[in-house]
PDB file of C-alpha atoms in Angstrom:
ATOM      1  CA  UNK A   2     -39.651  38.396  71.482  1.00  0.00           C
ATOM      2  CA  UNK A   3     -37.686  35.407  72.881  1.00  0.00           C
ATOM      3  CA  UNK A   4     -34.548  38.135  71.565  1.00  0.00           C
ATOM      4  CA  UNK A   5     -35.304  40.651  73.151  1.00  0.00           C
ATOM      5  CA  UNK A   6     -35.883  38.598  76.304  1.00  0.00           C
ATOM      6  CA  UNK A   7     -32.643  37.208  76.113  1.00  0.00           C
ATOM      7  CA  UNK A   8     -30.940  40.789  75.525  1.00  0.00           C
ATOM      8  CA  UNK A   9     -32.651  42.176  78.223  1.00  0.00           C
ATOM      9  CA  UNK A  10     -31.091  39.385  80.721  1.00  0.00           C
ATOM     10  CA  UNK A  11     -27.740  40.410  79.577  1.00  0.00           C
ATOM     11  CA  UNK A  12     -28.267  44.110  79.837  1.00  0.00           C
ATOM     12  CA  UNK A  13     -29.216  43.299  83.515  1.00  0.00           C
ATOM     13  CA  UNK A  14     -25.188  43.464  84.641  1.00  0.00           C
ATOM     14  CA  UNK A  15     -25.448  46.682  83.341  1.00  0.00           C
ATOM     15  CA  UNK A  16     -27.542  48.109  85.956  1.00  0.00           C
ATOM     16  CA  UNK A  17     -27.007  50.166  88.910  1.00  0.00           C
ATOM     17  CA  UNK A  18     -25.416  48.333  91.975  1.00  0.00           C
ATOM     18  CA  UNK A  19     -25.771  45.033  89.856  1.00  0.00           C
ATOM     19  CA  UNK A  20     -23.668  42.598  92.425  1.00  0.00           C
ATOM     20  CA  UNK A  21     -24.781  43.670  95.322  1.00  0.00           C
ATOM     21  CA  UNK A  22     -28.765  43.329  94.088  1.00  0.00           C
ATOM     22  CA  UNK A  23     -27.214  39.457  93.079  1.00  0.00           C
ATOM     23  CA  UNK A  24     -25.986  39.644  96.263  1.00  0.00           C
ATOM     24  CA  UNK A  25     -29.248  40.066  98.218  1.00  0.00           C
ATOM     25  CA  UNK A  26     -31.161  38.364  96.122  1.00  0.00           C
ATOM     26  CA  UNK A  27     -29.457  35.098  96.462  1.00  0.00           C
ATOM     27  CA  UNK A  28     -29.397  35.523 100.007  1.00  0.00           C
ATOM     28  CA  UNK A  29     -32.760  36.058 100.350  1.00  0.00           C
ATOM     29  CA  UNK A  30     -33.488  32.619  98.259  1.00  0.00           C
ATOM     30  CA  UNK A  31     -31.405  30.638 100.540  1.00  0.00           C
ATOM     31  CA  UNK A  32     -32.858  31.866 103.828  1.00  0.00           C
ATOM     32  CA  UNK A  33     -36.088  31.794 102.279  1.00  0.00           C
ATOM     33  CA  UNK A  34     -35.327  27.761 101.466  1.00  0.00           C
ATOM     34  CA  UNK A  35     -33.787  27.373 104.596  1.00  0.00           C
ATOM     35  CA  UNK A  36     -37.233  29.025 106.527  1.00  0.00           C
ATOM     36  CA  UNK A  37     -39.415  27.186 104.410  1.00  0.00           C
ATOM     37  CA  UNK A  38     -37.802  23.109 104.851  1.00  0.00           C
ATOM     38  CA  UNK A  39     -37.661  24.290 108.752  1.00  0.00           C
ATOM     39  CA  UNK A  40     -41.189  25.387 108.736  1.00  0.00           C
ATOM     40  CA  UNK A  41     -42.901  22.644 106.606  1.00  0.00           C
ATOM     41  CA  UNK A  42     -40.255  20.291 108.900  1.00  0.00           C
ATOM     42  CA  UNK A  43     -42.131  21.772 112.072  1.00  0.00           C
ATOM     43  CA  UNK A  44     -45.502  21.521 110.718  1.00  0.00           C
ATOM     44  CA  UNK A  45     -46.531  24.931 109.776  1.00  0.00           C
ATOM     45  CA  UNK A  46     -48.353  26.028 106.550  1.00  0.00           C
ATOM     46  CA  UNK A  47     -46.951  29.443 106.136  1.00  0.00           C
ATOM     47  CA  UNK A  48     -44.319  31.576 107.063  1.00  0.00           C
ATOM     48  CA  UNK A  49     -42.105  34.733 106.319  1.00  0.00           C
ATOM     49  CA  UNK A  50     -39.272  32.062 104.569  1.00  0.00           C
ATOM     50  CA  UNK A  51     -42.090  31.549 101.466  1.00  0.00           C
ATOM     51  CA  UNK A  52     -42.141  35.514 101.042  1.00  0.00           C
ATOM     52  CA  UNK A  53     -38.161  35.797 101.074  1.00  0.00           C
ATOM     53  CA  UNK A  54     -37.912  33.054  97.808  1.00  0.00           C
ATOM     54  CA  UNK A  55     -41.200  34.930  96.099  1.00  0.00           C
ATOM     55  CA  UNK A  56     -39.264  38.327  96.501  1.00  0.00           C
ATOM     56  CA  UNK A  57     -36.068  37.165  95.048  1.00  0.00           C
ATOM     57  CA  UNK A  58     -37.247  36.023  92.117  1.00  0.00           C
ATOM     58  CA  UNK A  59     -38.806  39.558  91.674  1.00  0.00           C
ATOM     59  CA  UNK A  60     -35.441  40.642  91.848  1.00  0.00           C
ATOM     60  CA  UNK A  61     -34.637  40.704  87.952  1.00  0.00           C
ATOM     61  CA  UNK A  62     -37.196  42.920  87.577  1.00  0.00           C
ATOM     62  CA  UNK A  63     -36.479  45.249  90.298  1.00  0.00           C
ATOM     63  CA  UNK A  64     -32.760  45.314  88.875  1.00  0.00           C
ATOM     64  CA  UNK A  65     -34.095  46.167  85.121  1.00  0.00           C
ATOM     65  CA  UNK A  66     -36.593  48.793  86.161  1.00  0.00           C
ATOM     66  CA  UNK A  67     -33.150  50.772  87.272  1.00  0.00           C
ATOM     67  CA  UNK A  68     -32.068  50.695  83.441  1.00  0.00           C
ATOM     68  CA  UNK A  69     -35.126  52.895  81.849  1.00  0.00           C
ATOM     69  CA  UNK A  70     -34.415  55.320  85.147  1.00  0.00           C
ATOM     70  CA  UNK A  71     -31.641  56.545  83.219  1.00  0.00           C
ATOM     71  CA  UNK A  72     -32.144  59.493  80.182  1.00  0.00           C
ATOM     72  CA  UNK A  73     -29.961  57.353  77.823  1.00  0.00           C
ATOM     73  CA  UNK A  74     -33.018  54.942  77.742  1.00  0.00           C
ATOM     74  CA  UNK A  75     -35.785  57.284  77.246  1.00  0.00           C
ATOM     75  CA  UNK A  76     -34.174  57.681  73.451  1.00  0.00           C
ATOM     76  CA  UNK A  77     -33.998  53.922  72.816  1.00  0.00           C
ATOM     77  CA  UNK A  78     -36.566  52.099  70.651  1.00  0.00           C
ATOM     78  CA  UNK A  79     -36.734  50.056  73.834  1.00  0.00           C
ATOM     79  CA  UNK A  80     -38.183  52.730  75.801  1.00  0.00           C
ATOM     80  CA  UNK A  81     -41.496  52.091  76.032  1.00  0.00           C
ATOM     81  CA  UNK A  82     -41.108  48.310  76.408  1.00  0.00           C
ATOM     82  CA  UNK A  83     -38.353  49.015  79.084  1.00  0.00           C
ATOM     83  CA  UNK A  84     -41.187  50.434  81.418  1.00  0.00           C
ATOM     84  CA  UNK A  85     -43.815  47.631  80.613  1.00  0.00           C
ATOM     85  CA  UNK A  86     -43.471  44.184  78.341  1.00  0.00           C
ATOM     86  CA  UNK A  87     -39.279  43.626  79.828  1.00  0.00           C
ATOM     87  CA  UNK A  88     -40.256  43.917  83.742  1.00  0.00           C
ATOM     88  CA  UNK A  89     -43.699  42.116  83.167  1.00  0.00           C
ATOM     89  CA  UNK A  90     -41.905  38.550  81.506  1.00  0.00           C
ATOM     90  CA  UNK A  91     -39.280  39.163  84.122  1.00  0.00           C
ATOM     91  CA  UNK A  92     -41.586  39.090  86.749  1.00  0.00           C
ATOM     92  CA  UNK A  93     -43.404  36.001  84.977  1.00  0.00           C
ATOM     93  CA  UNK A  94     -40.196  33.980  83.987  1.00  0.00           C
ATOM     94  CA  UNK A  95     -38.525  34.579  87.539  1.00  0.00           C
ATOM     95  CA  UNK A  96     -41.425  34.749  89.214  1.00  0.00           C
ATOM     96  CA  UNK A  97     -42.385  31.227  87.482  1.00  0.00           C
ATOM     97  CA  UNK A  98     -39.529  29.645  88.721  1.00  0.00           C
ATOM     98  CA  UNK A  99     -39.537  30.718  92.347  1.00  0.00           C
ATOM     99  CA  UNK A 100     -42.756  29.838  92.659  1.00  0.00           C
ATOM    100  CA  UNK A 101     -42.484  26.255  91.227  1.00  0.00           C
ATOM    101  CA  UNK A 102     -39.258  25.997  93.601  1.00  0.00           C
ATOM    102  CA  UNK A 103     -41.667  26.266  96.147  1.00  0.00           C
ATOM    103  CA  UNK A 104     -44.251  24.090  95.373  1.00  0.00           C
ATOM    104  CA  UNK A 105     -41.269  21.692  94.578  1.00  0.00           C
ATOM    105  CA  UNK A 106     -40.519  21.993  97.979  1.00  0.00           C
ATOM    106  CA  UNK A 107     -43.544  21.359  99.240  1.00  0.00           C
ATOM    107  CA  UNK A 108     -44.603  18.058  97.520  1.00  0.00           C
ATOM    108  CA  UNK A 109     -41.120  16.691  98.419  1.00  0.00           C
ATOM    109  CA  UNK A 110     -41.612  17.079 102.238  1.00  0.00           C
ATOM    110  CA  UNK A 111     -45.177  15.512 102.138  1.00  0.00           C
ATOM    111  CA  UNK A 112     -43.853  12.551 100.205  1.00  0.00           C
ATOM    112  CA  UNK A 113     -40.606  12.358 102.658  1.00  0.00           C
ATOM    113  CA  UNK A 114     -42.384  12.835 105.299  1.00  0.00           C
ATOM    114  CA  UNK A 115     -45.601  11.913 105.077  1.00  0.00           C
ATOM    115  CA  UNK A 116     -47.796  15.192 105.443  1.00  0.00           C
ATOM    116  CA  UNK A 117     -51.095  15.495 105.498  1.00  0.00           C
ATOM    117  CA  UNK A 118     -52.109  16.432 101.870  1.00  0.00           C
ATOM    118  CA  UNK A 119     -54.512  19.093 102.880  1.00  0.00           C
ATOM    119  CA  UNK A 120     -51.809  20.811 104.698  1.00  0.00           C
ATOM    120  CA  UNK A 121     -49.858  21.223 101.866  1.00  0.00           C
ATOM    121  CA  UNK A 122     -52.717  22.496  99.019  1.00  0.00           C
ATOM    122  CA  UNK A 123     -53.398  24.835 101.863  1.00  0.00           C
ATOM    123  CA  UNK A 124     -50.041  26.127 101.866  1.00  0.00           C
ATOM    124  CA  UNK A 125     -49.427  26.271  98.178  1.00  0.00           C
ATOM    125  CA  UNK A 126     -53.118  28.719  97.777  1.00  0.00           C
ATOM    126  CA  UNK A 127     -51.440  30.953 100.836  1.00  0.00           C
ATOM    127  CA  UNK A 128     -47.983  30.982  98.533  1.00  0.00           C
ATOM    128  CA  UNK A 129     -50.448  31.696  95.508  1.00  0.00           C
ATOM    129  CA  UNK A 130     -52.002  34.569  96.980  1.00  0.00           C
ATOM    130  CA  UNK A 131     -48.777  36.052  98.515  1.00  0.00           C
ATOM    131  CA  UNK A 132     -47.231  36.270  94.758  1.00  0.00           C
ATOM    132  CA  UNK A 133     -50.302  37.625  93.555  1.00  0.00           C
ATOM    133  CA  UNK A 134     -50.088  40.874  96.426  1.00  0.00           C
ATOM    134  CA  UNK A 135     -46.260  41.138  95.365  1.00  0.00           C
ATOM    135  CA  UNK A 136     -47.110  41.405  91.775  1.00  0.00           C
ATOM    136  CA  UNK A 137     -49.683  43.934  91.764  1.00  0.00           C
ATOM    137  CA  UNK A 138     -47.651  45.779  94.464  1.00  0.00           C
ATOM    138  CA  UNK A 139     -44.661  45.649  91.916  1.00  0.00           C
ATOM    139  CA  UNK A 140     -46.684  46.483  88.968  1.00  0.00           C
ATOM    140  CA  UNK A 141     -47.506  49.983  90.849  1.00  0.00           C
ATOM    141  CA  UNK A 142     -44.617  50.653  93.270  1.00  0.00           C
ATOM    142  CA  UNK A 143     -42.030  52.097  90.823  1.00  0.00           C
ATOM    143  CA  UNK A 144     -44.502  54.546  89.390  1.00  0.00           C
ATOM    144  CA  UNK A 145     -46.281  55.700  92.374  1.00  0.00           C
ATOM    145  CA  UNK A 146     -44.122  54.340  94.865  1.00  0.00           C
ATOM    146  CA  UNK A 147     -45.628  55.949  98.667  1.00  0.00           C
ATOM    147  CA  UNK A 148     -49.039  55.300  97.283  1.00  0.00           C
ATOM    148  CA  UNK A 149     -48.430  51.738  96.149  1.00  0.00           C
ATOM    149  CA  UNK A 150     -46.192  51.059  99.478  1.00  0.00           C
ATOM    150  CA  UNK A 151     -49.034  52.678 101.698  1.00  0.00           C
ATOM    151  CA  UNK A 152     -51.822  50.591 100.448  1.00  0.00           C
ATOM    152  CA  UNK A 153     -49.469  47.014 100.102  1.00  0.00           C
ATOM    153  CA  UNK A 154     -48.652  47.713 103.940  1.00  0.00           C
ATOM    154  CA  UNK A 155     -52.761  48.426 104.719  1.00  0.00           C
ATOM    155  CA  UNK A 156     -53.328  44.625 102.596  1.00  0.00           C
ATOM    156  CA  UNK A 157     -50.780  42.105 102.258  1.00  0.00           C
ATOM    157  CA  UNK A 158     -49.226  42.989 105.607  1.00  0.00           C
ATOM    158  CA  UNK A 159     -51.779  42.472 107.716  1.00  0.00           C
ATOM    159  CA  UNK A 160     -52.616  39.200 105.602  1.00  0.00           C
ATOM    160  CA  UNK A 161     -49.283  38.078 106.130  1.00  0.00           C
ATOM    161  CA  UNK A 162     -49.497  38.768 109.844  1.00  0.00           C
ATOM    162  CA  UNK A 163     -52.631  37.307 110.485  1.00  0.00           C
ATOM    163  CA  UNK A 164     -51.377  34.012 108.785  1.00  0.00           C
ATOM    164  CA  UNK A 165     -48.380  34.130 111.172  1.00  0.00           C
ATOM    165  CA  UNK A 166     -50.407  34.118 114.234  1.00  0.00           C
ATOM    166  CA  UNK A 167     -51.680  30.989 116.279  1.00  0.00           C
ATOM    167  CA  UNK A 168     -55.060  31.273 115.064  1.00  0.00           C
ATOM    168  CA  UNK A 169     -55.308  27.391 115.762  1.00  0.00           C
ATOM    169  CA  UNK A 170     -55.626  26.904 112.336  1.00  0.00           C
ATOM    170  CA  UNK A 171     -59.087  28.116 111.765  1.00  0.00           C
ATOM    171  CA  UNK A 172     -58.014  30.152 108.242  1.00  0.00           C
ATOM    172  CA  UNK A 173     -55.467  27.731 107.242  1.00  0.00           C
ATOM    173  CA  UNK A 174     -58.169  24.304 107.741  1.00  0.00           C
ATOM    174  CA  UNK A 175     -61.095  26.345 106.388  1.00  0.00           C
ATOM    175  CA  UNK A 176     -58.757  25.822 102.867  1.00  0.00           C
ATOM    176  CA  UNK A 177     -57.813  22.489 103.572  1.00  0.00           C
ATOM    177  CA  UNK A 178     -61.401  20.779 104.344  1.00  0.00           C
ATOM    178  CA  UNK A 179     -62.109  23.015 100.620  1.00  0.00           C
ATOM    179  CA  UNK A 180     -59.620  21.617  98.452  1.00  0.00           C
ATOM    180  CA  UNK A 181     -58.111  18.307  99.779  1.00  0.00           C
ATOM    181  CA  UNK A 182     -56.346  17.917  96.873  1.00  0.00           C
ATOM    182  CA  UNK A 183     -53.239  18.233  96.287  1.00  0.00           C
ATOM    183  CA  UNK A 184     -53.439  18.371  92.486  1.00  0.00           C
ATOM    184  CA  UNK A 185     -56.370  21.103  92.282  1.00  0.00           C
ATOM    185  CA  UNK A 186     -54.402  23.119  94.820  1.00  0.00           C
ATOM    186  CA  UNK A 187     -51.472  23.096  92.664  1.00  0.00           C
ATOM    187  CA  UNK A 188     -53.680  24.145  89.256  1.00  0.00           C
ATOM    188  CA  UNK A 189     -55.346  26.537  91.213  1.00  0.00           C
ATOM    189  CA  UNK A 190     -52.395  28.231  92.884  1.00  0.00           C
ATOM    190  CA  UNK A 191     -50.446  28.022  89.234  1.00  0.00           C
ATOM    191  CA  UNK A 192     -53.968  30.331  88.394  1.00  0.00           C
ATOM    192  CA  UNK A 193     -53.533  32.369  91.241  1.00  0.00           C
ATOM    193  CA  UNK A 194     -50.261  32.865  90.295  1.00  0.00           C
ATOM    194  CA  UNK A 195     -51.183  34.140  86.485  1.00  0.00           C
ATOM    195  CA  UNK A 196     -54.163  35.871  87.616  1.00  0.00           C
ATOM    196  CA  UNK A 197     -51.351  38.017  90.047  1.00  0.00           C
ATOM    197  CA  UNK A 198     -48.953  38.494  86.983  1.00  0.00           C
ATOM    198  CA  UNK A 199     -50.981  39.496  84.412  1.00  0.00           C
ATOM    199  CA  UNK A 200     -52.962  42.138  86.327  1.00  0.00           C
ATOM    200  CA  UNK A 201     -49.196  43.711  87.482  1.00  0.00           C
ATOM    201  CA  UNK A 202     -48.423  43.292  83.412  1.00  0.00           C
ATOM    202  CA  UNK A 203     -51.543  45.691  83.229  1.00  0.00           C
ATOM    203  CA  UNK A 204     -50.512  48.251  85.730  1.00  0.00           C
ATOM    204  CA  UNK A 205     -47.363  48.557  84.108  1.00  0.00           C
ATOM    205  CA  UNK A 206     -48.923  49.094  80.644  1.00  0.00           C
ATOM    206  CA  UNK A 207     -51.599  51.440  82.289  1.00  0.00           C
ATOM    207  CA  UNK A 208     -48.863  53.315  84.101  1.00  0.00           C
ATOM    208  CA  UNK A 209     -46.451  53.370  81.476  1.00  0.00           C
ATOM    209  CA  UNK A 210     -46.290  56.867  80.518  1.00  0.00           C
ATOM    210  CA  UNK A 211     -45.907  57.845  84.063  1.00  0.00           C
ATOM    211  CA  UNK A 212     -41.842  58.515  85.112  1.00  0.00           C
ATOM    212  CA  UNK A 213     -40.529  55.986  87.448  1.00  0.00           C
ATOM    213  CA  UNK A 214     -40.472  57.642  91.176  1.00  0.00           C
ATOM    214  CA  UNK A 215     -37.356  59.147  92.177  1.00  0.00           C
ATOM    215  CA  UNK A 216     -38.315  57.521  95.944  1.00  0.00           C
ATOM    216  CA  UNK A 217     -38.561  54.034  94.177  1.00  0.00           C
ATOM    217  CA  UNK A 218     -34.884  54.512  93.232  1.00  0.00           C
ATOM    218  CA  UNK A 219     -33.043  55.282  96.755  1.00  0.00           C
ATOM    219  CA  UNK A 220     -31.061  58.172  97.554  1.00  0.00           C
ATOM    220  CA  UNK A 221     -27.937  56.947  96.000  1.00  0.00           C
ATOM    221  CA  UNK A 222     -29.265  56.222  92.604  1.00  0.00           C
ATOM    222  CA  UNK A 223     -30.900  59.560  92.708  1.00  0.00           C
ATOM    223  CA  UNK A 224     -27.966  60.821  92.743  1.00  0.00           C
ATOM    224  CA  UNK A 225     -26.756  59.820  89.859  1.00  0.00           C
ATOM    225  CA  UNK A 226     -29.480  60.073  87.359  1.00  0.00           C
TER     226      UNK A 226
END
């Protein structure tokens, strides 16, 4: 397993448009970092910067799921594995570590700066639950791509939007007077986080037999496949 994993990294340069996908995916990490110290600097929970770093490290995934597009692939021994067990760990290992970078984050500025504990386990469970929208989304979108994008704009957007507003807190210190504790939050959001990746690893296995969608692949790639 831990061979495959490793080959499957390396095939990764292999894959359609590989530098500029690096490209925008370390972008969005930094701005994402950048976002999230100004944000937690400022006082506020959550913010769009904590989506940008969750979405990069689903990158990896996004960047392999471009390799099985291609009929060379559907012969491979890999085939089947391409379309489920390779993007699921990717989304798991990557995932794992952007997600970690954030809480990371998180625990630093309440010990530099002496924030309130319950504003940060608040904040970690929003991160939590953002992941876990982003994983199922990804575990459908390259599959059944307008259906999956439809019903991840009617849920997580809103949810994201309503978190963004000046609500004075009300949703945000509902969490915080729950779990004032910092080192619950943190197993619970690490739960959160599982619960997120393993029902996208079941999608993809459910799904798996399905062909990727040409609209998940953009017009150039379609092009070319």
């Amino acid at each position: 397993m831990m061979k495959q994993l490793r080959d499957s990294f390396r095939l990764l340069k292999y894959s359609f448009a590989f530098k500029i996908n690096v490209v925008c995916a370390s972008v969005l990490l930094f701005l994402g970092l950048v976002l999230e110290c100004a944000n937690l600097y400022e006082g506020q929970s959550f913010r769009v910067g904590c989506v940008y770093v969750e979405l990069a490290g689903l990158f990896p995934a996004q960047i392999w799921f471009v390799l099985p597009a291609f009929r060379v692939m559907a012969a491979s021994p890999w085939h089947k594995k391409a379309h489920t067990f390779i993007p699921g760990m990717l989304v798991a290992i990557c995932g794992l570590a952007c997600f970690t970078l954030l809480v990371l984050t998180k625990l630093i500025f309440m010990l530099a700066r002496g924030i309130n504990p319950a504003f940060i386990s608040g904040a970690i469970l929003l991160q939590a639950v953002s992941f876990c929208f982003l994983a199922i989304y990804f575990g459908v979108a390259y599959k059944h791509y307008v259906a999956a994008t439809l019903l991840f704009g009617l849920t997580f957007l809103p949810f994201l939007m309503l978190l963004m507003r000046d609500m004075s807190g009300n949703l945000p210190q509902a969490l915080y007077l729950l779990l004032n504790n910092v080192p619950l939050s943190i197993l619970l959001g690490y739960v959160i986080f599982a619960v997120g990746v393993a029902i996208g690893f079941l999608l993809l296995q459910l799904l798996s037999k399905k062909e990727i969608s040409t609209w998940a692949l953009g017009p150039r790639l379609r092009n070319q496949i």
